[in-house]
């Protein structure tokens, strides 16, 4: 996966949706992003910023949406893989995973933990067979969590050392409140486990509307220090990112924080880590 300019840059986290499908329960009609976002909307942005491939991530807790995304992946040159959804707590979840994994575009699964009322949902014993199935099927686990879920996530990481885990959006630290210390301590524990990687994505939407690059710097720097370039991957979280800024602005924030790294380290964050982790 290369371009004429060198290794392909990968956006490890973006979404598509078609509103009429009707399963985006978190989205309200008054939200600026409550409209269709499809490949033709993203392709010019990727071309403008030399992003060659993307990982397309679920945004609705239904297998119907996963099928919708897999169809898009088959028809879209720049989509390199899909992170879908299954009901992980269902007795039939391992079988459903096996069925979905027959599609070569499926690279992982993401439960929408951040929206669940139980902060310890990940600790449920009835998820064990599903986690084991993810390992056996060589699928990745995207952890969509907030700081309050990190103790339970740590338990999963410790119980399943063969599970390939990526923490989405740096676990959504409470940037608007400036509450960095508990998050930083918990993420340090998570990062101590070498089979876990992290997405450098989604931070800007956790900041207040008057955010600046300096606002985000301590959070980006902590992730870089704890995980290192080989376990960090750039993601735009487009189009959710547009609630705070455009694609270019978020990419600029990331590239400025990475400017002091060696070229190979920047290349890892901007594509290499995602390529290796998701086996694209």
mmCIF file of C-alpha atoms in Angstrom:
data_model
loop_
_atom_site.group_PDB
_atom_site.id
_atom_site.type_symbol
_atom_site.label_atom_id
_atom_site.label_comp_id
_atom_site.label_asym_id
_atom_site.label_seq_id
_atom_site.Cartn_x
_atom_site.Cartn_y
_atom_site.Cartn_z
ATOM 1 C CA UNK A 1 0.000 0.000 0.000
ATOM 2 C CA UNK A 2 2.108 2.882 -1.289
ATOM 3 C CA UNK A 3 1.756 6.058 -3.263
ATOM 4 C CA UNK A 4 4.245 7.765 -5.534
ATOM 5 C CA UNK A 5 5.134 9.963 -2.563
ATOM 6 C CA UNK A 6 5.975 7.044 -0.267
ATOM 7 C CA UNK A 7 3.997 5.026 2.288
ATOM 8 C CA UNK A 8 0.272 5.583 2.159
ATOM 9 C CA UNK A 9 -1.214 7.925 4.749
ATOM 10 C CA UNK A 10 -4.195 6.368 6.478
ATOM 11 C CA UNK A 11 -7.116 7.950 8.287
ATOM 12 C CA UNK A 12 -7.808 5.233 10.852
ATOM 13 C CA UNK A 13 -11.222 6.494 11.927
ATOM 14 C CA UNK A 14 -14.021 7.931 9.795
ATOM 15 C CA UNK A 15 -17.746 7.383 9.399
ATOM 16 C CA UNK A 16 -20.410 7.325 6.717
ATOM 17 C CA UNK A 17 -24.131 7.372 7.283
ATOM 18 C CA UNK A 18 -27.416 7.714 5.431
ATOM 19 C CA UNK A 19 -30.006 9.293 7.711
ATOM 20 C CA UNK A 20 -33.011 7.531 6.197
ATOM 21 C CA UNK A 21 -31.612 4.208 7.487
ATOM 22 C CA UNK A 22 -32.934 5.306 10.877
ATOM 23 C CA UNK A 23 -30.644 3.561 13.398
ATOM 24 C CA UNK A 24 -28.471 6.479 14.539
ATOM 25 C CA UNK A 25 -30.131 6.847 17.922
ATOM 26 C CA UNK A 26 -27.481 9.210 19.301
ATOM 27 C CA UNK A 27 -28.089 11.775 16.562
ATOM 28 C CA UNK A 28 -30.728 14.480 17.038
ATOM 29 C CA UNK A 29 -32.297 16.416 14.133
ATOM 30 C CA UNK A 30 -30.817 19.723 15.320
ATOM 31 C CA UNK A 31 -27.211 18.494 15.055
ATOM 32 C CA UNK A 32 -25.216 20.042 12.173
ATOM 33 C CA UNK A 33 -24.120 16.542 11.156
ATOM 34 C CA UNK A 34 -27.690 15.212 10.917
ATOM 35 C CA UNK A 35 -27.468 14.732 7.160
ATOM 36 C CA UNK A 36 -26.013 12.148 4.820
ATOM 37 C CA UNK A 37 -22.230 11.753 4.715
ATOM 38 C CA UNK A 38 -21.007 9.395 1.997
ATOM 39 C CA UNK A 39 -17.811 8.645 0.027
ATOM 40 C CA UNK A 40 -18.245 11.481 -2.464
ATOM 41 C CA UNK A 41 -18.213 13.932 0.454
ATOM 42 C CA UNK A 42 -14.940 12.641 1.897
ATOM 43 C CA UNK A 43 -12.944 11.810 -1.230
ATOM 44 C CA UNK A 44 -11.991 15.425 -2.087
ATOM 45 C CA UNK A 45 -10.710 15.987 1.468
ATOM 46 C CA UNK A 46 -8.573 12.876 1.327
ATOM 47 C CA UNK A 47 -7.136 13.881 -2.028
ATOM 48 C CA UNK A 48 -6.413 17.409 -0.827
ATOM 49 C CA UNK A 49 -4.491 16.147 2.199
ATOM 50 C CA UNK A 50 -2.750 13.149 0.620
ATOM 51 C CA UNK A 51 -4.666 10.541 2.628
ATOM 52 C CA UNK A 52 -4.650 7.343 0.594
ATOM 53 C CA UNK A 53 -6.787 4.965 2.640
ATOM 54 C CA UNK A 54 -9.279 4.993 5.510
ATOM 55 C CA UNK A 55 -10.753 2.690 8.123
ATOM 56 C CA UNK A 56 -14.534 3.023 8.111
ATOM 57 C CA UNK A 57 -16.028 2.714 11.596
ATOM 58 C CA UNK A 58 -19.575 1.906 12.697
ATOM 59 C CA UNK A 59 -21.846 4.661 14.032
ATOM 60 C CA UNK A 60 -24.981 2.628 14.835
ATOM 61 C CA UNK A 61 -25.401 -0.442 17.070
ATOM 62 C CA UNK A 62 -26.932 -2.675 14.400
ATOM 63 C CA UNK A 63 -25.721 -5.393 12.086
ATOM 64 C CA UNK A 64 -27.749 -3.696 9.356
ATOM 65 C CA UNK A 65 -25.396 -0.730 9.516
ATOM 66 C CA UNK A 66 -22.399 -3.058 9.398
ATOM 67 C CA UNK A 67 -23.778 -4.576 6.185
ATOM 68 C CA UNK A 68 -24.298 -1.050 4.828
ATOM 69 C CA UNK A 69 -20.660 -0.150 5.581
ATOM 70 C CA UNK A 70 -19.279 -3.366 4.116
ATOM 71 C CA UNK A 71 -21.148 -2.671 0.893
ATOM 72 C CA UNK A 72 -19.623 0.812 0.775
ATOM 73 C CA UNK A 73 -16.160 -0.668 1.352
ATOM 74 C CA UNK A 74 -16.546 -3.054 -1.574
ATOM 75 C CA UNK A 75 -17.488 -0.141 -3.828
ATOM 76 C CA UNK A 76 -15.029 2.508 -2.575
ATOM 77 C CA UNK A 77 -11.356 2.458 -3.532
ATOM 78 C CA UNK A 78 -10.072 4.368 -0.520
ATOM 79 C CA UNK A 79 -11.778 2.302 2.209
ATOM 80 C CA UNK A 80 -9.266 -0.305 3.388
ATOM 81 C CA UNK A 81 -11.330 -1.920 6.134
ATOM 82 C CA UNK A 82 -14.518 -1.760 8.213
ATOM 83 C CA UNK A 83 -14.947 -1.830 11.980
ATOM 84 C CA UNK A 84 -18.483 -3.098 12.464
ATOM 85 C CA UNK A 85 -20.868 -4.065 15.271
ATOM 86 C CA UNK A 86 -22.453 -7.164 16.742
ATOM 87 C CA UNK A 87 -24.404 -7.644 19.944
ATOM 88 C CA UNK A 88 -21.446 -8.926 21.943
ATOM 89 C CA UNK A 89 -23.641 -10.054 24.841
ATOM 90 C CA UNK A 90 -25.876 -12.240 22.685
ATOM 91 C CA UNK A 91 -25.444 -15.999 22.960
ATOM 92 C CA UNK A 92 -25.087 -16.189 19.181
ATOM 93 C CA UNK A 93 -22.424 -13.453 19.004
ATOM 94 C CA UNK A 94 -19.502 -15.796 18.192
ATOM 95 C CA UNK A 95 -21.468 -17.303 15.310
ATOM 96 C CA UNK A 96 -22.483 -13.877 14.054
ATOM 97 C CA UNK A 97 -18.845 -12.760 14.196
ATOM 98 C CA UNK A 98 -17.790 -15.814 12.228
ATOM 99 C CA UNK A 99 -20.403 -15.049 9.575
ATOM 100 C CA UNK A 100 -19.358 -11.405 9.318
ATOM 101 C CA UNK A 101 -15.660 -12.306 9.243
ATOM 102 C CA UNK A 102 -16.195 -14.121 5.946
ATOM 103 C CA UNK A 103 -16.257 -10.663 4.400
ATOM 104 C CA UNK A 104 -12.591 -9.701 3.873
ATOM 105 C CA UNK A 105 -13.372 -6.021 4.436
ATOM 106 C CA UNK A 106 -14.264 -6.588 8.098
ATOM 107 C CA UNK A 107 -11.251 -5.844 10.311
ATOM 108 C CA UNK A 108 -12.817 -5.371 13.737
ATOM 109 C CA UNK A 109 -15.801 -4.809 15.982
ATOM 110 C CA UNK A 110 -16.820 -1.838 18.131
ATOM 111 C CA UNK A 111 -19.508 -1.886 20.808
ATOM 112 C CA UNK A 112 -20.750 1.609 21.654
ATOM 113 C CA UNK A 113 -19.666 1.351 25.295
ATOM 114 C CA UNK A 114 -19.785 5.117 25.831
ATOM 115 C CA UNK A 115 -23.578 5.045 25.364
ATOM 116 C CA UNK A 116 -24.283 2.144 27.722
ATOM 117 C CA UNK A 117 -25.610 2.896 31.231
ATOM 118 C CA UNK A 118 -23.342 0.329 32.935
ATOM 119 C CA UNK A 119 -19.788 1.662 33.348
ATOM 120 C CA UNK A 120 -18.636 -1.911 34.004
ATOM 121 C CA UNK A 121 -20.341 -3.479 30.985
ATOM 122 C CA UNK A 122 -16.996 -4.661 29.616
ATOM 123 C CA UNK A 123 -16.521 -6.773 32.758
ATOM 124 C CA UNK A 124 -19.595 -8.922 32.077
ATOM 125 C CA UNK A 125 -18.693 -12.632 32.107
ATOM 126 C CA UNK A 126 -21.133 -13.319 29.260
ATOM 127 C CA UNK A 127 -18.805 -11.435 26.905
ATOM 128 C CA UNK A 128 -16.034 -14.011 27.319
ATOM 129 C CA UNK A 129 -17.022 -16.183 24.361
ATOM 130 C CA UNK A 130 -17.221 -13.112 22.135
ATOM 131 C CA UNK A 131 -13.785 -11.868 23.138
ATOM 132 C CA UNK A 132 -12.394 -15.347 22.524
ATOM 133 C CA UNK A 133 -14.060 -15.376 19.107
ATOM 134 C CA UNK A 134 -12.455 -12.046 18.222
ATOM 135 C CA UNK A 135 -9.061 -13.538 19.038
ATOM 136 C CA UNK A 136 -9.694 -16.727 17.078
ATOM 137 C CA UNK A 137 -11.001 -14.813 14.051
ATOM 138 C CA UNK A 138 -8.088 -12.345 14.171
ATOM 139 C CA UNK A 139 -10.459 -9.380 14.460
ATOM 140 C CA UNK A 140 -9.586 -6.168 16.286
ATOM 141 C CA UNK A 141 -11.471 -4.630 19.188
ATOM 142 C CA UNK A 142 -12.128 -0.880 18.998
ATOM 143 C CA UNK A 143 -12.783 0.427 22.522
ATOM 144 C CA UNK A 144 -15.164 3.391 22.360
ATOM 145 C CA UNK A 145 -14.842 4.416 25.995
ATOM 146 C CA UNK A 146 -14.677 7.415 28.280
ATOM 147 C CA UNK A 147 -12.396 7.776 31.312
ATOM 148 C CA UNK A 148 -14.971 6.190 33.616
ATOM 149 C CA UNK A 149 -14.799 2.973 31.587
ATOM 150 C CA UNK A 150 -11.017 2.600 31.739
ATOM 151 C CA UNK A 151 -10.904 0.339 34.831
ATOM 152 C CA UNK A 152 -13.191 -2.162 33.114
ATOM 153 C CA UNK A 153 -11.230 -1.878 29.863
ATOM 154 C CA UNK A 154 -8.009 -2.522 31.757
ATOM 155 C CA UNK A 155 -9.567 -5.712 33.086
ATOM 156 C CA UNK A 156 -10.352 -6.862 29.542
ATOM 157 C CA UNK A 157 -6.814 -6.072 28.415
ATOM 158 C CA UNK A 158 -5.340 -8.059 31.292
ATOM 159 C CA UNK A 159 -7.673 -11.049 30.819
ATOM 160 C CA UNK A 160 -7.132 -11.344 27.081
ATOM 161 C CA UNK A 161 -3.459 -10.629 26.277
ATOM 162 C CA UNK A 162 -3.953 -11.969 22.738
ATOM 163 C CA UNK A 163 -6.801 -9.546 22.000
ATOM 164 C CA UNK A 164 -5.728 -6.731 19.680
ATOM 165 C CA UNK A 165 -7.186 -3.583 21.274
ATOM 166 C CA UNK A 166 -7.248 0.018 20.071
ATOM 167 C CA UNK A 167 -8.512 2.805 22.327
ATOM 168 C CA UNK A 168 -10.654 5.139 20.243
ATOM 169 C CA UNK A 169 -10.251 8.896 20.617
ATOM 170 C CA UNK A 170 -7.699 8.596 23.426
ATOM 171 C CA UNK A 171 -10.599 7.483 25.672
ATOM 172 C CA UNK A 172 -12.257 10.897 25.319
ATOM 173 C CA UNK A 173 -10.566 12.852 28.127
ATOM 174 C CA UNK A 174 -12.568 15.608 29.825
ATOM 175 C CA UNK A 175 -10.725 18.386 28.025
ATOM 176 C CA UNK A 176 -13.444 21.009 28.412
ATOM 177 C CA UNK A 177 -13.241 20.582 32.201
ATOM 178 C CA UNK A 178 -9.446 20.452 32.279
ATOM 179 C CA UNK A 179 -9.678 17.217 34.262
ATOM 180 C CA UNK A 180 -6.482 15.633 32.955
ATOM 181 C CA UNK A 181 -4.895 13.854 35.924
ATOM 182 C CA UNK A 182 -7.248 10.859 36.442
ATOM 183 C CA UNK A 183 -7.394 10.219 32.696
ATOM 184 C CA UNK A 184 -3.610 10.499 32.333
ATOM 185 C CA UNK A 185 -2.994 8.039 35.158
ATOM 186 C CA UNK A 186 -5.479 5.512 33.777
ATOM 187 C CA UNK A 187 -4.115 5.792 30.235
ATOM 188 C CA UNK A 188 -0.606 5.187 31.549
ATOM 189 C CA UNK A 189 -1.823 1.867 32.978
ATOM 190 C CA UNK A 190 -3.498 0.994 29.690
ATOM 191 C CA UNK A 191 -0.383 1.865 27.688
ATOM 192 C CA UNK A 192 1.780 -0.406 29.827
ATOM 193 C CA UNK A 193 0.207 -3.319 27.937
ATOM 194 C CA UNK A 194 2.080 -3.589 24.687
ATOM 195 C CA UNK A 195 -0.715 -5.266 22.696
ATOM 196 C CA UNK A 196 -2.833 -2.092 23.037
ATOM 197 C CA UNK A 197 -2.674 0.837 20.630
ATOM 198 C CA UNK A 198 -4.481 4.174 20.598
ATOM 199 C CA UNK A 199 -6.128 6.477 18.086
ATOM 200 C CA UNK A 200 -5.048 10.090 17.931
ATOM 201 C CA UNK A 201 -8.573 11.173 17.081
ATOM 202 C CA UNK A 202 -11.714 12.649 18.576
ATOM 203 C CA UNK A 203 -9.972 14.945 21.043
ATOM 204 C CA UNK A 204 -11.163 18.221 19.587
ATOM 205 C CA UNK A 205 -14.841 17.389 20.139
ATOM 206 C CA UNK A 206 -14.127 16.878 23.848
ATOM 207 C CA UNK A 207 -12.790 20.450 24.111
ATOM 208 C CA UNK A 208 -14.772 23.644 24.684
ATOM 209 C CA UNK A 209 -15.783 25.662 21.597
ATOM 210 C CA UNK A 210 -12.962 28.167 22.211
ATOM 211 C CA UNK A 211 -10.273 25.464 22.068
ATOM 212 C CA UNK A 212 -6.834 26.065 20.585
ATOM 213 C CA UNK A 213 -3.921 23.833 19.697
ATOM 214 C CA UNK A 214 -2.430 24.637 23.089
ATOM 215 C CA UNK A 215 -5.599 23.319 24.746
ATOM 216 C CA UNK A 216 -5.084 19.907 23.191
ATOM 217 C CA UNK A 217 -1.286 19.768 23.455
ATOM 218 C CA UNK A 218 -1.024 18.156 26.939
ATOM 219 C CA UNK A 219 -3.382 15.359 25.887
ATOM 220 C CA UNK A 220 -1.669 14.677 22.574
ATOM 221 C CA UNK A 221 1.741 14.793 24.227
ATOM 222 C CA UNK A 222 0.710 12.392 26.983
ATOM 223 C CA UNK A 223 -0.539 9.848 24.455
ATOM 224 C CA UNK A 224 2.624 10.223 22.418
ATOM 225 C CA UNK A 225 4.796 9.808 25.508
ATOM 226 C CA UNK A 226 2.914 6.776 26.841
ATOM 227 C CA UNK A 227 2.158 4.862 23.627
ATOM 228 C CA UNK A 228 4.938 6.066 21.342
ATOM 229 C CA UNK A 229 4.667 6.453 17.558
ATOM 230 C CA UNK A 230 4.525 2.705 16.891
ATOM 231 C CA UNK A 231 1.286 2.425 18.897
ATOM 232 C CA UNK A 232 -0.463 5.636 17.877
ATOM 233 C CA UNK A 233 -2.535 6.165 14.736
ATOM 234 C CA UNK A 234 -4.039 9.294 13.233
ATOM 235 C CA UNK A 235 -7.803 9.407 12.814
ATOM 236 C CA UNK A 236 -10.023 12.277 11.747
ATOM 237 C CA UNK A 237 -13.322 11.120 13.295
ATOM 238 C CA UNK A 238 -14.897 12.778 10.244
ATOM 239 C CA UNK A 239 -17.628 13.978 10.057
ATOM 240 C CA UNK A 240 -18.058 14.190 13.845
ATOM 241 C CA UNK A 241 -14.913 16.353 13.957
ATOM 242 C CA UNK A 242 -16.795 19.061 12.036
ATOM 243 C CA UNK A 243 -18.726 19.867 15.209
ATOM 244 C CA UNK A 244 -15.548 21.695 16.277
ATOM 245 C CA UNK A 245 -13.375 22.192 13.183
ATOM 246 C CA UNK A 246 -12.788 21.088 9.614
ATOM 247 C CA UNK A 247 -10.623 18.182 8.461
ATOM 248 C CA UNK A 248 -7.649 20.410 7.659
ATOM 249 C CA UNK A 249 -7.613 22.100 11.055
ATOM 250 C CA UNK A 250 -7.518 18.830 13.003
ATOM 251 C CA UNK A 251 -4.842 17.431 10.693
ATOM 252 C CA UNK A 252 -2.800 20.610 11.247
ATOM 253 C CA UNK A 253 -3.050 20.212 15.036
ATOM 254 C CA UNK A 254 -1.724 16.669 14.796
ATOM 255 C CA UNK A 255 1.052 17.457 12.337
ATOM 256 C CA UNK A 256 2.290 20.373 14.419
ATOM 257 C CA UNK A 257 2.539 18.195 17.542
ATOM 258 C CA UNK A 258 4.441 15.582 15.529
ATOM 259 C CA UNK A 259 6.797 18.023 13.832
ATOM 260 C CA UNK A 260 9.707 17.244 16.174
ATOM 261 C CA UNK A 261 9.590 13.497 15.530
ATOM 262 C CA UNK A 262 11.788 11.609 13.124
ATOM 263 C CA UNK A 263 10.278 10.957 9.662
ATOM 264 C CA UNK A 264 9.799 7.246 10.420
ATOM 265 C CA UNK A 265 7.945 8.085 13.637
ATOM 266 C CA UNK A 266 5.619 10.513 11.874
ATOM 267 C CA UNK A 267 5.021 7.910 9.150
ATOM 268 C CA UNK A 268 4.018 5.350 11.779
ATOM 269 C CA UNK A 269 1.371 7.617 13.297
ATOM 270 C CA UNK A 270 0.137 8.802 9.924
ATOM 271 C CA UNK A 271 -0.324 5.330 8.475
ATOM 272 C CA UNK A 272 2.104 2.632 9.511
ATOM 273 C CA UNK A 273 0.505 1.799 12.850
ATOM 274 C CA UNK A 274 -2.981 1.522 11.343
ATOM 275 C CA UNK A 275 -1.714 -0.563 8.436
ATOM 276 C CA UNK A 276 0.003 -3.016 10.789
ATOM 277 C CA UNK A 277 -2.654 -3.106 13.524
ATOM 278 C CA UNK A 278 -5.621 -3.680 11.225
ATOM 279 C CA UNK A 279 -3.602 -5.854 8.848
ATOM 280 C CA UNK A 280 -4.920 -3.770 5.949
#
